[in-house]
């Protein structure tokens, strides 16, 4: 058997990638939408041959673990967001876990301590809340506004106690929260802010990208999100120490933050055996010193290879989301007496994840009636996260405090749902969605 030359490898790769392209085009040809027969999804992967080729190319390298594509992706992502530091992770949930855990790291000044309080909302995706509980912190729930679905900033000062140390907020479904008021309140009271930006990539507040206001921000690249790697996520920050703790927590808790895959046996820092740690033998291998109680939450390099291609498409995806949202919103406007329509703040430029609707209490039908109708007509619907998470079986006994009541959160639990605006929806599909809703509404 001969040795595989560089040229042979290159030719083989090119052939494989060309076949991948052909496969993509063949599959595309078979795609067709028939109203009432094809499903209108609420979200989905939008990609072309570039993502398939990029994933295949990375797979052919067979490095598998995080490396070159991971570094390229995170530096492109940070560049686009205008943030200094970032790390790719395996999901948005992991991003939230890392962000909260970084604020609890003994290696930062004034870390959060067990029993400290974090202001958040009970209208939440579970894994926005879970890291608060997993780190022994106490969530303090404030209500949301009924039409922006975001934290009601008027409740903030009422929620404050001597134990309050942080605010964990999501830009709900891509709708920017009132970041000027929130940051003012946080600064006045010395609170950390984590922005869960998982649903809000490309959303802006006062001209600034969501995710760039707080101490840390988190992103999801799950298939339903603005860009996807299948599964995946990221944490961003402008604070070097928070970044180092986040990285450590992602990577088993180890102290070393050298680039992975470094060839030099003494590590990228060249000081692998030069450190002195209290309680550890002199010269103990720095690569395997553990400075945090960590996890392993890394993505594969292949996921980042897909992410790189998706990132290039974000501007067109965002434009399409905005167009789809506006089209459907305009169709639904006339039903304002029946539905609470979504509202954005004057300074907000949302890039919606979906179009949320709340069936008013005095509507002639229930949420269940309309979502059953839509689903029977193959239009996918989803509830708004957990509605009120406190009503869910797993959360009945969590330590928490509720500030004031949660009437709007309860209203979401009873009456809200959303339909899709993702860039995979065509005009034909949007027409079908609008017509189906008009037909339903004509019955009342
Ligand atoms: C606001 C929010 N945070 C976190 C997550 C979790 O992201 P992932 O599914 O990537 O774990 C989601 C998921 O959709 C989300 O909507």
PDB file of C-alpha atoms in Angstrom, residues 59-267:
ATOM      1  CA  UNK A  59     -15.266  15.254  10.032  1.00  0.00           C
ATOM      2  CA  UNK A  60     -12.679  14.198   7.447  1.00  0.00           C
ATOM      3  CA  UNK A  61      -9.984  15.871   9.583  1.00  0.00           C
ATOM      4  CA  UNK A  62     -11.302  13.611  12.339  1.00  0.00           C
ATOM      5  CA  UNK A  63      -9.854  15.772  15.052  1.00  0.00           C
ATOM      6  CA  UNK A  64     -13.351  15.776  16.563  1.00  0.00           C
ATOM      7  CA  UNK A  65     -12.562  17.671  19.754  1.00  0.00           C
ATOM      8  CA  UNK A  66     -12.596  21.461  19.979  1.00  0.00           C
ATOM      9  CA  UNK A  67      -9.708  23.041  18.037  1.00  0.00           C
ATOM     10  CA  UNK A  68      -9.128  25.275  15.040  1.00  0.00           C
ATOM     11  CA  UNK A  69     -12.768  25.679  13.983  1.00  0.00           C
ATOM     12  CA  UNK A  70     -13.730  26.337  17.591  1.00  0.00           C
ATOM     13  CA  UNK A  71     -11.184  29.161  17.833  1.00  0.00           C
ATOM     14  CA  UNK A  72     -12.202  30.584  14.451  1.00  0.00           C
ATOM     15  CA  UNK A  73     -15.863  30.495  15.372  1.00  0.00           C
ATOM     16  CA  UNK A  74     -15.529  32.161  18.732  1.00  0.00           C
ATOM     17  CA  UNK A  75     -13.256  34.871  17.426  1.00  0.00           C
ATOM     18  CA  UNK A  76     -15.697  35.597  14.548  1.00  0.00           C
ATOM     19  CA  UNK A  77     -18.616  35.571  16.994  1.00  0.00           C
ATOM     20  CA  UNK A  78     -16.880  37.909  19.466  1.00  0.00           C
ATOM     21  CA  UNK A  79     -15.888  40.181  16.554  1.00  0.00           C
ATOM     22  CA  UNK A  80     -19.448  40.400  15.293  1.00  0.00           C
ATOM     23  CA  UNK A  81     -20.813  41.051  18.783  1.00  0.00           C
ATOM     24  CA  UNK A  82     -18.054  43.542  19.605  1.00  0.00           C
ATOM     25  CA  UNK A  83     -17.141  41.604  22.766  1.00  0.00           C
ATOM     26  CA  UNK A  84     -13.627  40.874  24.024  1.00  0.00           C
ATOM     27  CA  UNK A  85     -13.845  37.299  25.287  1.00  0.00           C
ATOM     28  CA  UNK A  86     -15.965  34.287  24.501  1.00  0.00           C
ATOM     29  CA  UNK A  87     -16.158  30.540  24.700  1.00  0.00           C
ATOM     30  CA  UNK A  88     -18.074  28.048  22.628  1.00  0.00           C
ATOM     31  CA  UNK A  89     -20.092  25.543  24.640  1.00  0.00           C
ATOM     32  CA  UNK A  90     -22.354  22.586  23.906  1.00  0.00           C
ATOM     33  CA  UNK A  91     -25.722  24.323  24.541  1.00  0.00           C
ATOM     34  CA  UNK A  92     -27.445  27.491  25.706  1.00  0.00           C
ATOM     35  CA  UNK A  93     -28.292  25.670  28.919  1.00  0.00           C
ATOM     36  CA  UNK A  94     -24.588  24.992  29.499  1.00  0.00           C
ATOM     37  CA  UNK A  95     -23.859  28.649  28.720  1.00  0.00           C
ATOM     38  CA  UNK A  96     -26.248  29.703  31.489  1.00  0.00           C
ATOM     39  CA  UNK A  97     -24.776  27.171  33.910  1.00  0.00           C
ATOM     40  CA  UNK A  98     -21.267  28.425  33.180  1.00  0.00           C
ATOM     41  CA  UNK A  99     -22.232  32.109  33.449  1.00  0.00           C
ATOM     42  CA  UNK A 100     -23.873  31.745  36.861  1.00  0.00           C
ATOM     43  CA  UNK A 101     -21.139  29.398  38.099  1.00  0.00           C
ATOM     44  CA  UNK A 102     -18.443  31.899  37.013  1.00  0.00           C
ATOM     45  CA  UNK A 103     -20.066  34.504  39.256  1.00  0.00           C
ATOM     46  CA  UNK A 104     -19.823  31.971  42.118  1.00  0.00           C
ATOM     47  CA  UNK A 105     -16.153  31.179  41.449  1.00  0.00           C
ATOM     48  CA  UNK A 106     -13.897  31.696  44.469  1.00  0.00           C
ATOM     49  CA  UNK A 107     -11.397  33.217  42.031  1.00  0.00           C
ATOM     50  CA  UNK A 108     -13.363  36.414  41.393  1.00  0.00           C
ATOM     51  CA  UNK A 109     -13.704  39.372  43.729  1.00  0.00           C
ATOM     52  CA  UNK A 110     -16.979  39.255  45.680  1.00  0.00           C
ATOM     53  CA  UNK A 111     -18.303  35.976  44.291  1.00  0.00           C
ATOM     54  CA  UNK A 112     -21.953  35.070  44.821  1.00  0.00           C
ATOM     55  CA  UNK A 113     -22.382  32.935  47.934  1.00  0.00           C
ATOM     56  CA  UNK A 114     -24.923  30.214  48.737  1.00  0.00           C
ATOM     57  CA  UNK A 115     -28.144  31.864  49.892  1.00  0.00           C
ATOM     58  CA  UNK A 116     -27.560  35.061  47.912  1.00  0.00           C
ATOM     59  CA  UNK A 117     -30.540  36.248  45.910  1.00  0.00           C
ATOM     60  CA  UNK A 118     -30.864  36.611  42.152  1.00  0.00           C
ATOM     61  CA  UNK A 119     -33.740  38.584  40.641  1.00  0.00           C
ATOM     62  CA  UNK A 120     -35.337  36.798  37.699  1.00  0.00           C
ATOM     63  CA  UNK A 121     -38.736  35.929  36.191  1.00  0.00           C
ATOM     64  CA  UNK A 122     -40.946  32.882  36.654  1.00  0.00           C
ATOM     65  CA  UNK A 123     -41.875  33.156  32.965  1.00  0.00           C
ATOM     66  CA  UNK A 124     -38.676  31.425  32.037  1.00  0.00           C
ATOM     67  CA  UNK A 125     -37.016  28.717  30.061  1.00  0.00           C
ATOM     68  CA  UNK A 126     -36.089  26.152  32.746  1.00  0.00           C
ATOM     69  CA  UNK A 127     -32.353  26.304  32.177  1.00  0.00           C
ATOM     70  CA  UNK A 128     -32.289  30.075  32.620  1.00  0.00           C
ATOM     71  CA  UNK A 129     -33.440  29.462  36.189  1.00  0.00           C
ATOM     72  CA  UNK A 130     -31.775  26.121  36.957  1.00  0.00           C
ATOM     73  CA  UNK A 131     -28.167  27.373  37.374  1.00  0.00           C
ATOM     74  CA  UNK A 132     -29.376  29.715  40.130  1.00  0.00           C
ATOM     75  CA  UNK A 133     -30.742  26.713  42.029  1.00  0.00           C
ATOM     76  CA  UNK A 134     -27.824  24.448  41.111  1.00  0.00           C
ATOM     77  CA  UNK A 135     -25.422  26.967  42.651  1.00  0.00           C
ATOM     78  CA  UNK A 136     -27.391  27.223  45.911  1.00  0.00           C
ATOM     79  CA  UNK A 137     -28.632  30.745  45.130  1.00  0.00           C
ATOM     80  CA  UNK A 138     -32.189  31.884  45.758  1.00  0.00           C
ATOM     81  CA  UNK A 139     -34.308  33.136  42.844  1.00  0.00           C
ATOM     82  CA  UNK A 140     -36.513  36.130  43.551  1.00  0.00           C
ATOM     83  CA  UNK A 141     -39.306  36.186  41.017  1.00  0.00           C
ATOM     84  CA  UNK A 142     -40.757  39.398  39.655  1.00  0.00           C
ATOM     85  CA  UNK A 143     -43.623  39.638  37.204  1.00  0.00           C
ATOM     86  CA  UNK A 144     -43.288  40.261  33.467  1.00  0.00           C
ATOM     87  CA  UNK A 145     -45.115  42.839  31.367  1.00  0.00           C
ATOM     88  CA  UNK A 146     -48.113  41.263  29.675  1.00  0.00           C
ATOM     89  CA  UNK A 147     -47.162  42.304  26.134  1.00  0.00           C
ATOM     90  CA  UNK A 148     -43.338  42.539  26.070  1.00  0.00           C
ATOM     91  CA  UNK A 149     -43.082  39.336  28.156  1.00  0.00           C
ATOM     92  CA  UNK A 150     -39.972  40.843  29.761  1.00  0.00           C
ATOM     93  CA  UNK A 151     -39.119  41.533  33.366  1.00  0.00           C
ATOM     94  CA  UNK A 152     -41.236  44.417  34.677  1.00  0.00           C
ATOM     95  CA  UNK A 153     -38.580  46.927  35.742  1.00  0.00           C
ATOM     96  CA  UNK A 154     -41.017  48.654  38.092  1.00  0.00           C
ATOM     97  CA  UNK A 155     -40.768  45.590  40.322  1.00  0.00           C
ATOM     98  CA  UNK A 156     -36.982  45.715  40.657  1.00  0.00           C
ATOM     99  CA  UNK A 157     -36.694  47.987  43.662  1.00  0.00           C
ATOM    100  CA  UNK A 158     -39.435  46.062  45.462  1.00  0.00           C
ATOM    101  CA  UNK A 159     -37.503  42.832  44.909  1.00  0.00           C
ATOM    102  CA  UNK A 160     -34.269  44.203  46.360  1.00  0.00           C
ATOM    103  CA  UNK A 161     -33.049  42.887  49.719  1.00  0.00           C
ATOM    104  CA  UNK A 162     -29.655  42.992  51.490  1.00  0.00           C
ATOM    105  CA  UNK A 163     -29.005  39.561  49.943  1.00  0.00           C
ATOM    106  CA  UNK A 164     -29.637  40.594  46.321  1.00  0.00           C
ATOM    107  CA  UNK A 165     -26.464  40.153  44.260  1.00  0.00           C
ATOM    108  CA  UNK A 166     -27.495  39.631  40.633  1.00  0.00           C
ATOM    109  CA  UNK A 167     -30.149  39.873  37.931  1.00  0.00           C
ATOM    110  CA  UNK A 168     -30.610  36.994  35.498  1.00  0.00           C
ATOM    111  CA  UNK A 169     -32.806  38.057  32.613  1.00  0.00           C
ATOM    112  CA  UNK A 170     -33.779  36.758  29.203  1.00  0.00           C
ATOM    113  CA  UNK A 171     -34.633  38.968  26.256  1.00  0.00           C
ATOM    114  CA  UNK A 172     -37.846  37.030  25.929  1.00  0.00           C
ATOM    115  CA  UNK A 173     -38.324  35.489  22.488  1.00  0.00           C
ATOM    116  CA  UNK A 174     -35.941  38.042  20.998  1.00  0.00           C
ATOM    117  CA  UNK A 175     -37.694  41.097  22.448  1.00  0.00           C
ATOM    118  CA  UNK A 176     -35.077  43.349  24.099  1.00  0.00           C
ATOM    119  CA  UNK A 177     -35.569  44.065  27.796  1.00  0.00           C
ATOM    120  CA  UNK A 178     -35.269  47.659  29.105  1.00  0.00           C
ATOM    121  CA  UNK A 179     -31.498  47.479  29.401  1.00  0.00           C
ATOM    122  CA  UNK A 180     -30.961  51.150  30.271  1.00  0.00           C
ATOM    123  CA  UNK A 181     -33.211  50.918  33.345  1.00  0.00           C
ATOM    124  CA  UNK A 182     -31.923  47.471  34.296  1.00  0.00           C
ATOM    125  CA  UNK A 183     -28.261  48.486  34.074  1.00  0.00           C
ATOM    126  CA  UNK A 184     -28.916  51.712  35.997  1.00  0.00           C
ATOM    127  CA  UNK A 185     -30.567  49.720  38.762  1.00  0.00           C
ATOM    128  CA  UNK A 186     -27.800  47.096  38.753  1.00  0.00           C
ATOM    129  CA  UNK A 187     -25.043  49.712  38.950  1.00  0.00           C
ATOM    130  CA  UNK A 188     -26.793  51.628  41.719  1.00  0.00           C
ATOM    131  CA  UNK A 189     -27.106  48.452  43.770  1.00  0.00           C
ATOM    132  CA  UNK A 190     -23.842  46.741  42.849  1.00  0.00           C
ATOM    133  CA  UNK A 191     -25.503  43.779  41.131  1.00  0.00           C
ATOM    134  CA  UNK A 192     -24.126  41.465  38.464  1.00  0.00           C
ATOM    135  CA  UNK A 193     -26.233  41.099  35.319  1.00  0.00           C
ATOM    136  CA  UNK A 194     -26.427  38.023  33.102  1.00  0.00           C
ATOM    137  CA  UNK A 195     -28.252  38.461  29.794  1.00  0.00           C
ATOM    138  CA  UNK A 196     -29.714  35.240  28.470  1.00  0.00           C
ATOM    139  CA  UNK A 197     -29.556  36.147  24.785  1.00  0.00           C
ATOM    140  CA  UNK A 198     -30.377  32.636  23.589  1.00  0.00           C
ATOM    141  CA  UNK A 199     -33.438  33.826  21.667  1.00  0.00           C
ATOM    142  CA  UNK A 200     -32.221  37.313  20.828  1.00  0.00           C
ATOM    143  CA  UNK A 201     -29.234  37.138  18.521  1.00  0.00           C
ATOM    144  CA  UNK A 202     -29.208  40.339  16.405  1.00  0.00           C
ATOM    145  CA  UNK A 203     -31.802  42.059  18.625  1.00  0.00           C
ATOM    146  CA  UNK A 204     -30.730  45.538  19.705  1.00  0.00           C
ATOM    147  CA  UNK A 205     -31.618  47.996  22.398  1.00  0.00           C
ATOM    148  CA  UNK A 206     -30.817  51.669  21.912  1.00  0.00           C
ATOM    149  CA  UNK A 207     -28.671  50.723  18.924  1.00  0.00           C
ATOM    150  CA  UNK A 208     -26.545  48.273  20.935  1.00  0.00           C
ATOM    151  CA  UNK A 209     -26.692  44.510  20.546  1.00  0.00           C
ATOM    152  CA  UNK A 210     -28.526  42.537  23.221  1.00  0.00           C
ATOM    153  CA  UNK A 211     -25.918  40.560  25.140  1.00  0.00           C
ATOM    154  CA  UNK A 212     -23.460  43.460  25.344  1.00  0.00           C
ATOM    155  CA  UNK A 213     -24.885  45.260  28.391  1.00  0.00           C
ATOM    156  CA  UNK A 214     -24.369  42.894  31.329  1.00  0.00           C
ATOM    157  CA  UNK A 215     -21.346  41.185  32.907  1.00  0.00           C
ATOM    158  CA  UNK A 216     -21.925  37.983  30.930  1.00  0.00           C
ATOM    159  CA  UNK A 217     -24.236  36.930  28.119  1.00  0.00           C
ATOM    160  CA  UNK A 218     -25.304  33.536  26.860  1.00  0.00           C
ATOM    161  CA  UNK A 219     -26.375  32.149  23.466  1.00  0.00           C
ATOM    162  CA  UNK A 220     -27.962  28.990  22.113  1.00  0.00           C
ATOM    163  CA  UNK A 221     -27.235  27.477  18.736  1.00  0.00           C
ATOM    164  CA  UNK A 222     -29.824  24.723  19.014  1.00  0.00           C
ATOM    165  CA  UNK A 223     -31.640  23.966  15.754  1.00  0.00           C
ATOM    166  CA  UNK A 224     -34.564  26.301  16.520  1.00  0.00           C
ATOM    167  CA  UNK A 225     -32.405  29.370  17.125  1.00  0.00           C
ATOM    168  CA  UNK A 226     -31.247  32.300  14.994  1.00  0.00           C
ATOM    169  CA  UNK A 227     -28.161  30.376  13.890  1.00  0.00           C
ATOM    170  CA  UNK A 228     -27.512  26.710  14.585  1.00  0.00           C
ATOM    171  CA  UNK A 229     -24.821  24.106  15.101  1.00  0.00           C
ATOM    172  CA  UNK A 230     -27.452  21.442  15.856  1.00  0.00           C
ATOM    173  CA  UNK A 231     -26.653  21.769  19.536  1.00  0.00           C
ATOM    174  CA  UNK A 232     -24.328  24.472  20.828  1.00  0.00           C
ATOM    175  CA  UNK A 233     -23.980  27.786  22.569  1.00  0.00           C
ATOM    176  CA  UNK A 234     -21.596  30.478  23.745  1.00  0.00           C
ATOM    177  CA  UNK A 235     -20.748  32.687  26.699  1.00  0.00           C
ATOM    178  CA  UNK A 236     -19.446  36.225  26.121  1.00  0.00           C
ATOM    179  CA  UNK A 237     -17.957  38.790  28.494  1.00  0.00           C
ATOM    180  CA  UNK A 238     -15.661  41.819  28.447  1.00  0.00           C
ATOM    181  CA  UNK A 239     -14.078  40.814  31.754  1.00  0.00           C
ATOM    182  CA  UNK A 240     -10.863  38.777  31.468  1.00  0.00           C
ATOM    183  CA  UNK A 241     -11.140  37.128  34.861  1.00  0.00           C
ATOM    184  CA  UNK A 242     -14.789  36.144  34.350  1.00  0.00           C
ATOM    185  CA  UNK A 243     -13.770  34.696  30.986  1.00  0.00           C
ATOM    186  CA  UNK A 244     -10.991  32.636  32.592  1.00  0.00           C
ATOM    187  CA  UNK A 245     -13.317  31.288  35.259  1.00  0.00           C
ATOM    188  CA  UNK A 246     -15.978  30.502  32.648  1.00  0.00           C
ATOM    189  CA  UNK A 247     -13.404  28.632  30.568  1.00  0.00           C
ATOM    190  CA  UNK A 248     -12.193  26.717  33.611  1.00  0.00           C
ATOM    191  CA  UNK A 249     -15.759  25.741  34.542  1.00  0.00           C
ATOM    192  CA  UNK A 250     -16.419  24.566  30.990  1.00  0.00           C
ATOM    193  CA  UNK A 251     -13.194  22.509  30.970  1.00  0.00           C
ATOM    194  CA  UNK A 252     -13.464  20.301  34.085  1.00  0.00           C
ATOM    195  CA  UNK A 253     -12.598  23.187  36.441  1.00  0.00           C
ATOM    196  CA  UNK A 254      -8.933  23.227  35.556  1.00  0.00           C
ATOM    197  CA  UNK A 255      -6.770  26.280  36.136  1.00  0.00           C
ATOM    198  CA  UNK A 256      -4.939  26.196  32.809  1.00  0.00           C
ATOM    199  CA  UNK A 257      -6.317  28.451  30.082  1.00  0.00           C
ATOM    200  CA  UNK A 258      -3.700  27.665  27.445  1.00  0.00           C
ATOM    201  CA  UNK A 259      -4.947  27.080  23.892  1.00  0.00           C
ATOM    202  CA  UNK A 260      -5.897  23.420  23.357  1.00  0.00           C
ATOM    203  CA  UNK A 261      -3.799  21.257  21.040  1.00  0.00           C
ATOM    204  CA  UNK A 262      -0.601  23.230  21.714  1.00  0.00           C
ATOM    205  CA  UNK A 263       2.416  21.340  20.371  1.00  0.00           C
ATOM    206  CA  UNK A 264       4.995  22.629  22.847  1.00  0.00           C
ATOM    207  CA  UNK A 265       5.311  20.066  25.677  1.00  0.00           C
ATOM    208  CA  UNK A 266       5.608  22.960  28.155  1.00  0.00           C
ATOM    209  CA  UNK A 267       2.195  24.291  27.056  1.00  0.00           C
TER     210      UNK A 267
END
